[in-house]
CSV table of C-alpha atoms in Angstrom, one decimal:
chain,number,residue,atom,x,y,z
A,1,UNK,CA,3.5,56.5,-39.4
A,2,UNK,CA,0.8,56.6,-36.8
A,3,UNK,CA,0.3,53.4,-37.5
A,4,UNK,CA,3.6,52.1,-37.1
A,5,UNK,CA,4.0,53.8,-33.6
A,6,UNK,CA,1.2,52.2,-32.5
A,7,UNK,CA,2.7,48.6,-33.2
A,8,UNK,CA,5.3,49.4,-31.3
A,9,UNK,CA,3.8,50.8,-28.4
A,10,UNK,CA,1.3,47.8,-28.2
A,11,UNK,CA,4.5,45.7,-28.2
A,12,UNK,CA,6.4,47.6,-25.6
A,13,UNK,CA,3.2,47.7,-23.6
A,14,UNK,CA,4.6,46.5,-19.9
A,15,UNK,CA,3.2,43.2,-18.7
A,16,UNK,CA,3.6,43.6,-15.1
A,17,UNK,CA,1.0,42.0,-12.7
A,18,UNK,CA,0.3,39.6,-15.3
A,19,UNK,CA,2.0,37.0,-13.3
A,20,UNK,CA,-0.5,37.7,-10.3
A,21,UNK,CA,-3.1,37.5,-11.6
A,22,UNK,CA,-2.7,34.2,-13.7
A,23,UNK,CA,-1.2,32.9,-9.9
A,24,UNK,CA,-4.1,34.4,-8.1
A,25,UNK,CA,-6.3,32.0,-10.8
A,26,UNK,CA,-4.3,29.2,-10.6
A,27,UNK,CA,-2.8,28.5,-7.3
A,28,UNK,CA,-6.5,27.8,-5.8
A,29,UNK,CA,-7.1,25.2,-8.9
A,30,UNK,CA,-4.1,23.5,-7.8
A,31,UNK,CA,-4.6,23.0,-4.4
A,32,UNK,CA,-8.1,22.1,-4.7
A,33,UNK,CA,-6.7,19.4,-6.6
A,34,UNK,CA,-3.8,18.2,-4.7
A,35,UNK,CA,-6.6,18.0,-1.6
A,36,UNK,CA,-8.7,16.4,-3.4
A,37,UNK,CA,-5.6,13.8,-4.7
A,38,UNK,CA,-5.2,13.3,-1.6
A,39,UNK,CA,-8.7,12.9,0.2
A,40,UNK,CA,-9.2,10.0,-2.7
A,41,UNK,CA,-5.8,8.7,-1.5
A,42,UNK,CA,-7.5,8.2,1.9
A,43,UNK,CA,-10.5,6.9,0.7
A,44,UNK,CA,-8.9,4.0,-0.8
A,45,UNK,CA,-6.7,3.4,2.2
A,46,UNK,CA,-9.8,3.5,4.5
A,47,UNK,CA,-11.9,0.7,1.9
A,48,UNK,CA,-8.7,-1.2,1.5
A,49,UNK,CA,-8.7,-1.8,5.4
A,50,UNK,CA,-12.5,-1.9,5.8
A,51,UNK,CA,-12.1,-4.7,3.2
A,52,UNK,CA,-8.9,-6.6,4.5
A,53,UNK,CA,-10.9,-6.3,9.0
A,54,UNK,CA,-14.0,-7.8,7.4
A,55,UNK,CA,-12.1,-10.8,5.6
A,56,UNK,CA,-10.1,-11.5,8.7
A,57,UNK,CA,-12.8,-11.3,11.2
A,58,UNK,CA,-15.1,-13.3,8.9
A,59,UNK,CA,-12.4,-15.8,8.8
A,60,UNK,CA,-11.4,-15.9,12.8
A,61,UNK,CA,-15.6,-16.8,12.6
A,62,UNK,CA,-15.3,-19.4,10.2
A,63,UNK,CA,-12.7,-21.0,12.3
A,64,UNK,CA,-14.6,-21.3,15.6
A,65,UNK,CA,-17.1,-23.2,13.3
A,66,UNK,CA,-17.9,-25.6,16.2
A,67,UNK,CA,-19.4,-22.7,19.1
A,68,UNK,CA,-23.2,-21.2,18.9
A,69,UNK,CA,-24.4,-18.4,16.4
A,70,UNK,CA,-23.7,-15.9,18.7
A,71,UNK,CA,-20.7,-16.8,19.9
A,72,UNK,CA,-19.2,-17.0,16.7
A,73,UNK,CA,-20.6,-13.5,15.8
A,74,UNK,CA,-19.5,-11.7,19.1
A,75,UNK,CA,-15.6,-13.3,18.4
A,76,UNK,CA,-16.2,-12.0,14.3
A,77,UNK,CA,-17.2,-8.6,15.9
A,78,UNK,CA,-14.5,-8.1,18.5
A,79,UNK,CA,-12.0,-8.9,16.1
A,80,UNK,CA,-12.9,-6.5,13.5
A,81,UNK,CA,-13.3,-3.6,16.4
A,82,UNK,CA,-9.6,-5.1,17.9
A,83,UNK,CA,-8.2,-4.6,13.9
A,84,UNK,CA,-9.7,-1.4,13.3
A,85,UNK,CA,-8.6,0.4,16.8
A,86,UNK,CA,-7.2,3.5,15.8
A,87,UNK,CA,-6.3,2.6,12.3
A,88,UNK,CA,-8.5,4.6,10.1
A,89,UNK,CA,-7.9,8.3,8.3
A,90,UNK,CA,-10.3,10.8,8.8
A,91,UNK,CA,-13.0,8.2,9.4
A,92,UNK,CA,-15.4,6.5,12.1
A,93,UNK,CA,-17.3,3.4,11.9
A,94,UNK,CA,-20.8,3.5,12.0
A,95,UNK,CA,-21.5,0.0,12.5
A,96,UNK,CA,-20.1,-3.4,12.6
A,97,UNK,CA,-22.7,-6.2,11.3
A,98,UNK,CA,-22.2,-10.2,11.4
A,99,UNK,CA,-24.7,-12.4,10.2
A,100,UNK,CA,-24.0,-16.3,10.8
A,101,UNK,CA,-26.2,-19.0,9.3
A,102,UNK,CA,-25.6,-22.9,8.8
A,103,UNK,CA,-22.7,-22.3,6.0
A,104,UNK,CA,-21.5,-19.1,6.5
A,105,UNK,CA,-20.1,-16.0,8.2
A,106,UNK,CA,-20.9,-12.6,6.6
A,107,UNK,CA,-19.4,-9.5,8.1
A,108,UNK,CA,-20.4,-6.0,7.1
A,109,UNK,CA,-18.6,-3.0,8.5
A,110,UNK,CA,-20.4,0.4,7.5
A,111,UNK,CA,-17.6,3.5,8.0
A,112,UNK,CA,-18.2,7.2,6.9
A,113,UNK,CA,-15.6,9.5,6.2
A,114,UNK,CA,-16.3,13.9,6.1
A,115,UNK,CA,-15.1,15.5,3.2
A,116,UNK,CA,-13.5,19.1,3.5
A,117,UNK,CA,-16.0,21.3,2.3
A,118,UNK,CA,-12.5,23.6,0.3
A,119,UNK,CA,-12.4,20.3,-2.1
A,120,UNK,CA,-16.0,20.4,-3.1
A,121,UNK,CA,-16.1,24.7,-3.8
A,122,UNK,CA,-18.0,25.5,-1.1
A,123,UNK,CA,-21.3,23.0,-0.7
A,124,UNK,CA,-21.5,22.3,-4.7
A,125,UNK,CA,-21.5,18.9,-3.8
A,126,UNK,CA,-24.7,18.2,-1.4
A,127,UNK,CA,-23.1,15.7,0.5
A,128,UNK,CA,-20.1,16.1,2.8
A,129,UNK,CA,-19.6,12.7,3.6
A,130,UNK,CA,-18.7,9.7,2.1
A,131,UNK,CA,-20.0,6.8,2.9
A,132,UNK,CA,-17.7,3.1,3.0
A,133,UNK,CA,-19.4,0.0,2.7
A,134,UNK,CA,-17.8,-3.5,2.9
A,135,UNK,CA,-18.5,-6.6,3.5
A,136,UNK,CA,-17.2,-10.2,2.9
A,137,UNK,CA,-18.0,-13.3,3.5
A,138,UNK,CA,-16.6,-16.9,4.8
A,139,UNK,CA,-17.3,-20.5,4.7
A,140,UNK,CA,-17.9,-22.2,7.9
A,141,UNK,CA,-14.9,-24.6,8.3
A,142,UNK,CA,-17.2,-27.9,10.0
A,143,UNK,CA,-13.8,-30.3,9.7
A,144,UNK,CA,-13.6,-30.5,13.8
A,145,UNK,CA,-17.5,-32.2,14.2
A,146,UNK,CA,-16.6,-34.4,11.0
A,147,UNK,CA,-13.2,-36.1,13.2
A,148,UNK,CA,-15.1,-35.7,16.4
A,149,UNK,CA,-17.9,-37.9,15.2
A,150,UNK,CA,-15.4,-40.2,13.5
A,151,UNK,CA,-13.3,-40.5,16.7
A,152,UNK,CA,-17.3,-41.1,18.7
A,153,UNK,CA,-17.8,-43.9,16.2
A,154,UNK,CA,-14.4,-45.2,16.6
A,155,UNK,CA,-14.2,-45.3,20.4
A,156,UNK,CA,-17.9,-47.1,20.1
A,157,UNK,CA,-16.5,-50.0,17.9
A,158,UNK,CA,-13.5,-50.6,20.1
A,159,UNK,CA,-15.7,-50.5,23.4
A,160,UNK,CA,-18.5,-52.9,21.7
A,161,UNK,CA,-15.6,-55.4,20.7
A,162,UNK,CA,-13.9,-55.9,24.4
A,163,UNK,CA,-17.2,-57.3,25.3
């Protein structure tokens, strides 16, 4: 008989507060990883521009194939700062790099992005920021010297024949 009232009392045992505490457990999980969700989201957005600024500008380069070194790196550089005004997410660029030899235009832009320290449980994770890299490269388009010289030769063969 004891037995039996036992069962039942563990049975009709109330269960209030059980609910807070399983919330008080949970809720923190959840938004930790909805920040988190949406930190990464930001991180792609910011390496998907990073990428898409360093193609164009290394291609606004390639096409000014005919100017100086520097003049081709300063118009590969202002154009990656003029694409990148105000469009980045929780993110500033470091630096902006362009290196221009005989066949190409490489443009490196180097952007770092601070995590909230309420995604990574207080400092578990060392570092708070999160460091972008990119860079891409273009050919040299040298099409403009190749019709310049062919026009030079050209005009040379018409002016050596009227004489």
């Amino acid at each position: 008989m004891k037995e039996k009232k036992f069962v039942q009392s563990c049975q009709n045992r109330n269960n209030k507060g059980m609910m807070t505490i399983e919330a008080c457990i949970l809720i923190p999980i959840i938004i930790m990883i909805s920040l988190l969700v949406i930190w990464l989201g930001f991180f792609l957005y910011n390496k998907t521009l990073l990428m898409e600024c360093a193609g164009i500008a290394a291609i606004r380069g390639s096409q000014m194939a005919e100017a100086d070194n520097e003049a081709l790196a300063s118009a590969a550089a202002a154009r990656a700062e003029e694409l990148l005004a105000q469009k980045t997410v929780a993110m500033e660029i470091q630096d902006i790099i362009v290196s221009v030899d005989y066949r190409a235009i490489t443009v490196k832009i180097i952007g770092v992005m601070q995590i909230p320290e309420a995604i990574f449980l207080l400092d578990i994770y060392q570092d708070d920021r999160w460091e972008i890299c990119v860079e891409q490269t273009a050919e040299r388009l040298r099409s403009c010297s190749i019709l310049r010289t062919i026009e030079r030769v050209r005009k040379a063969q018409s002016t050596d024949r009227t004489f």
